[in-house]
Structures are given as structure tokens and as C-alpha cells.
Amino acid sequence: EVQVVESGGGLVQPGGSLRLACATSGFTFSLNGMSWVRQAQGKGLEWVSGITTSSFPSYADSVKGRFTISRDNAKNTLYLQMNSLKPEDTAMYYCTIGIRNGSVPTGQGTQVTVSS
């Protein structure tokens, strides 16, 4: 059974940083591209960042230069380092299998709230 567990969210002031993690199991992590997506309250899913099996990253324009995606294949874990956070980054963050392939989140997500 495929499982993903997101963690690391919280309340942070504008300009602050958070590091999200996504622990996975039930599939061969190293053979799959992975993504972070987010959903703000009342809005649809937004792709945030993806990383290929060879660790090549890609980012939405809204987070480019502020967020860094990475992966640890030995730990089957995906990460998202988020710096210079803005109020508009407030959302539930999910990790998904694949890159921009319309995958629906299956984990519980982790809430990021950026507010002073």
C-alpha cells in the first residue's frame, strides 16, 4: 500500500523559513519523480515543485528562488526547504508521486500558515 506522510508545517512570520518532509513507503521511491503541491483554503490544487529521479528540480514561478526541493532515496523521503515565506504561501502542502501529472494527494498534508 502506497503511503505518504507529510510533516514540518506550522505557523511562521513573513520572511521566515520551514522545512517540510514527506516520508514514503509502499512503492519504489527512487524510481519515481515526486512533487509538492499545495491547496489554499477555498482554492484548487497548485503545483509547487517537482524533482526527477536524478534529482533535477523544477519550480512554479511563484516560489522560484525561495523554495528548494530535495530527496533522500536512502530514507525514501522528499523535502521542501521554504525560505522568505510570504502570506500567500499559506496552504496545506502535500507530496505526490510524479511531476505535474495530475496526481491527487493521498496523504493528510501539513499546514503552513504565514502570518504576523
PDB file of C-alpha atoms in Angstrom:
ATOM      1  CA  GLU A   1       0.000   0.000   0.000  1.00  0.00           C
ATOM      2  CA  VAL A   2       1.349   3.385  -1.016  1.00  0.00           C
ATOM      3  CA  GLN A   3       1.697   5.717   1.956  1.00  0.00           C
ATOM      4  CA  VAL A   4       2.966   9.274   2.229  1.00  0.00           C
ATOM      5  CA  VAL A   5       3.199  11.209   5.478  1.00  0.00           C
ATOM      6  CA  GLU A   6       3.868  14.940   5.308  1.00  0.00           C
ATOM      7  CA  SER A   7       5.289  16.855   8.245  1.00  0.00           C
ATOM      8  CA  GLY A   8       7.095  20.045   9.189  1.00  0.00           C
ATOM      9  CA  GLY A   9       4.387  22.644   8.717  1.00  0.00           C
ATOM     10  CA  GLY A  10       3.481  25.297  11.232  1.00  0.00           C
ATOM     11  CA  LEU A  11       2.910  28.970  11.909  1.00  0.00           C
ATOM     12  CA  VAL A  12       5.706  31.275  10.804  1.00  0.00           C
ATOM     13  CA  GLN A  13       6.104  35.014  10.377  1.00  0.00           C
ATOM     14  CA  PRO A  14       6.589  36.548   6.929  1.00  0.00           C
ATOM     15  CA  GLY A  15      10.204  36.160   5.899  1.00  0.00           C
ATOM     16  CA  GLY A  16      10.609  33.022   7.969  1.00  0.00           C
ATOM     17  CA  SER A  17      11.552  29.506   6.964  1.00  0.00           C
ATOM     18  CA  LEU A  18      10.188  25.995   7.265  1.00  0.00           C
ATOM     19  CA  ARG A  19      11.381  22.596   6.092  1.00  0.00           C
ATOM     20  CA  LEU A  20       8.739  20.120   5.049  1.00  0.00           C
ATOM     21  CA  ALA A  21       9.323  16.379   4.852  1.00  0.00           C
ATOM     22  CA  CYS A  22       7.386  13.594   3.164  1.00  0.00           C
ATOM     23  CA  ALA A  23       8.100  10.068   4.354  1.00  0.00           C
ATOM     24  CA  THR A  24       7.003   7.439   1.862  1.00  0.00           C
ATOM     25  CA  SER A  25       6.502   3.690   1.709  1.00  0.00           C
ATOM     26  CA  GLY A  26       4.828   1.060  -0.432  1.00  0.00           C
ATOM     27  CA  PHE A  27       6.497   1.918  -3.737  1.00  0.00           C
ATOM     28  CA  THR A  28      10.000   2.278  -5.157  1.00  0.00           C
ATOM     29  CA  PHE A  29      10.716   5.880  -4.224  1.00  0.00           C
ATOM     30  CA  SER A  30      13.996   6.101  -6.119  1.00  0.00           C
ATOM     31  CA  LEU A  31      12.292   5.210  -9.406  1.00  0.00           C
ATOM     32  CA  ASN A  32       9.690   7.956  -9.243  1.00  0.00           C
ATOM     33  CA  GLY A  33       9.674  11.675  -9.783  1.00  0.00           C
ATOM     34  CA  MET A  34       7.992  13.463  -6.903  1.00  0.00           C
ATOM     35  CA  SER A  35       6.201  16.741  -6.397  1.00  0.00           C
ATOM     36  CA  TRP A  36       4.945  19.116  -3.768  1.00  0.00           C
ATOM     37  CA  VAL A  37       1.528  20.622  -4.335  1.00  0.00           C
ATOM     38  CA  ARG A  38      -0.489  22.963  -2.145  1.00  0.00           C
ATOM     39  CA  GLN A  39      -4.066  23.998  -1.632  1.00  0.00           C
ATOM     40  CA  ALA A  40      -5.047  27.279  -0.063  1.00  0.00           C
ATOM     41  CA  GLN A  41      -8.399  27.478   1.643  1.00  0.00           C
ATOM     42  CA  GLY A  42     -11.160  27.789  -0.929  1.00  0.00           C
ATOM     43  CA  LYS A  43      -8.804  27.316  -3.884  1.00  0.00           C
ATOM     44  CA  GLY A  44      -7.722  24.460  -6.118  1.00  0.00           C
ATOM     45  CA  LEU A  45      -4.548  22.445  -6.041  1.00  0.00           C
ATOM     46  CA  GLU A  46      -1.415  24.283  -7.136  1.00  0.00           C
ATOM     47  CA  TRP A  47       1.756  22.502  -8.213  1.00  0.00           C
ATOM     48  CA  VAL A  48       4.705  23.953  -6.313  1.00  0.00           C
ATOM     49  CA  SER A  49       7.808  21.956  -7.168  1.00  0.00           C
ATOM     50  CA  GLY A  50       8.985  18.672  -8.636  1.00  0.00           C
ATOM     51  CA  ILE A  51      12.127  16.594  -8.635  1.00  0.00           C
ATOM     52  CA  THR A  52      13.144  13.888 -11.089  1.00  0.00           C
ATOM     53  CA  THR A  53      14.708  10.538 -10.254  1.00  0.00           C
ATOM     54  CA  SER A  54      18.081  12.118 -10.986  1.00  0.00           C
ATOM     55  CA  SER A  55      17.274  14.984  -8.591  1.00  0.00           C
ATOM     56  CA  PHE A  56      16.689  17.611 -11.269  1.00  0.00           C
ATOM     57  CA  PRO A  57      14.369  20.196  -9.699  1.00  0.00           C
ATOM     58  CA  SER A  58      11.620  22.362 -11.147  1.00  0.00           C
ATOM     59  CA  TYR A  59       9.595  25.127  -9.526  1.00  0.00           C
ATOM     60  CA  ALA A  60       6.483  27.184 -10.001  1.00  0.00           C
ATOM     61  CA  ASP A  61       7.318  30.811 -10.768  1.00  0.00           C
ATOM     62  CA  SER A  62       5.674  31.863  -7.511  1.00  0.00           C
ATOM     63  CA  VAL A  63       8.268  30.010  -5.396  1.00  0.00           C
ATOM     64  CA  LYS A  64      11.356  30.046  -7.613  1.00  0.00           C
ATOM     65  CA  GLY A  65      14.371  31.349  -5.739  1.00  0.00           C
ATOM     66  CA  ARG A  66      12.726  30.842  -2.347  1.00  0.00           C
ATOM     67  CA  PHE A  67      11.969  27.117  -2.164  1.00  0.00           C
ATOM     68  CA  THR A  68      14.350  24.191  -2.636  1.00  0.00           C
ATOM     69  CA  ILE A  69      13.189  20.646  -3.241  1.00  0.00           C
ATOM     70  CA  SER A  70      15.387  17.657  -2.456  1.00  0.00           C
ATOM     71  CA  ARG A  71      15.165  13.933  -1.931  1.00  0.00           C
ATOM     72  CA  ASP A  72      16.923  11.245   0.093  1.00  0.00           C
ATOM     73  CA  ASN A  73      16.471   7.931  -1.676  1.00  0.00           C
ATOM     74  CA  ALA A  74      18.093   6.027   1.203  1.00  0.00           C
ATOM     75  CA  LYS A  75      15.352   7.311   3.514  1.00  0.00           C
ATOM     76  CA  ASN A  76      12.532   7.299   0.916  1.00  0.00           C
ATOM     77  CA  THR A  77      11.883  10.892   1.904  1.00  0.00           C
ATOM     78  CA  LEU A  78      11.124  14.074  -0.012  1.00  0.00           C
ATOM     79  CA  TYR A  79      11.893  17.535   1.366  1.00  0.00           C
ATOM     80  CA  LEU A  80      10.924  21.124   0.689  1.00  0.00           C
ATOM     81  CA  GLN A  81      13.004  23.916   2.191  1.00  0.00           C
ATOM     82  CA  MET A  82      10.929  27.070   2.195  1.00  0.00           C
ATOM     83  CA  ASN A  83      12.631  30.418   2.799  1.00  0.00           C
ATOM     84  CA  SER A  84      11.409  34.014   2.626  1.00  0.00           C
ATOM     85  CA  LEU A  85       7.876  32.840   3.237  1.00  0.00           C
ATOM     86  CA  LYS A  86       5.002  35.102   2.276  1.00  0.00           C
ATOM     87  CA  PRO A  87       1.377  35.185   3.459  1.00  0.00           C
ATOM     88  CA  GLU A  88       0.344  33.901   0.037  1.00  0.00           C
ATOM     89  CA  ASP A  89       2.287  30.695   0.740  1.00  0.00           C
ATOM     90  CA  THR A  90      -0.301  29.821   3.373  1.00  0.00           C
ATOM     91  CA  ALA A  91      -1.831  26.485   2.371  1.00  0.00           C
ATOM     92  CA  MET A  92      -1.999  22.785   3.054  1.00  0.00           C
ATOM     93  CA  TYR A  93       1.040  21.176   1.484  1.00  0.00           C
ATOM     94  CA  TYR A  94       1.046  17.666   0.060  1.00  0.00           C
ATOM     95  CA  CYS A  95       3.583  15.454  -1.662  1.00  0.00           C
ATOM     96  CA  THR A  96       2.543  13.448  -4.694  1.00  0.00           C
ATOM     97  CA  ILE A  97       4.083  10.799  -6.915  1.00  0.00           C
ATOM     98  CA  GLY A  98       5.078  12.072 -10.327  1.00  0.00           C
ATOM     99  CA  ILE A  99       5.649  15.552 -11.713  1.00  0.00           C
ATOM    100  CA  ARG A 100       2.741  17.652 -12.929  1.00  0.00           C
ATOM    101  CA  ASN A 101       0.780  14.522 -13.845  1.00  0.00           C
ATOM    102  CA  GLY A 102      -2.427  15.396 -12.065  1.00  0.00           C
ATOM    103  CA  SER A 103      -1.798  13.033  -9.166  1.00  0.00           C
ATOM    104  CA  VAL A 104      -4.297  13.529  -6.390  1.00  0.00           C
ATOM    105  CA  PRO A 105      -2.788  13.847  -2.911  1.00  0.00           C
ATOM    106  CA  THR A 106      -3.326  10.805  -0.717  1.00  0.00           C
ATOM    107  CA  GLY A 107      -1.631  11.973   2.483  1.00  0.00           C
ATOM    108  CA  GLN A 108      -3.069  14.119   5.218  1.00  0.00           C
ATOM    109  CA  GLY A 109      -0.889  17.074   4.267  1.00  0.00           C
ATOM    110  CA  THR A 110       0.880  19.557   6.511  1.00  0.00           C
ATOM    111  CA  GLN A 111      -0.467  23.047   7.146  1.00  0.00           C
ATOM    112  CA  VAL A 112       1.747  26.055   6.536  1.00  0.00           C
ATOM    113  CA  THR A 113       0.489  29.375   7.850  1.00  0.00           C
ATOM    114  CA  VAL A 114       2.458  32.555   7.220  1.00  0.00           C
ATOM    115  CA  SER A 115       1.188  35.398   9.349  1.00  0.00           C
ATOM    116  CA  SER A 116       2.414  38.117  11.646  1.00  0.00           C
TER     117      SER A 116
END
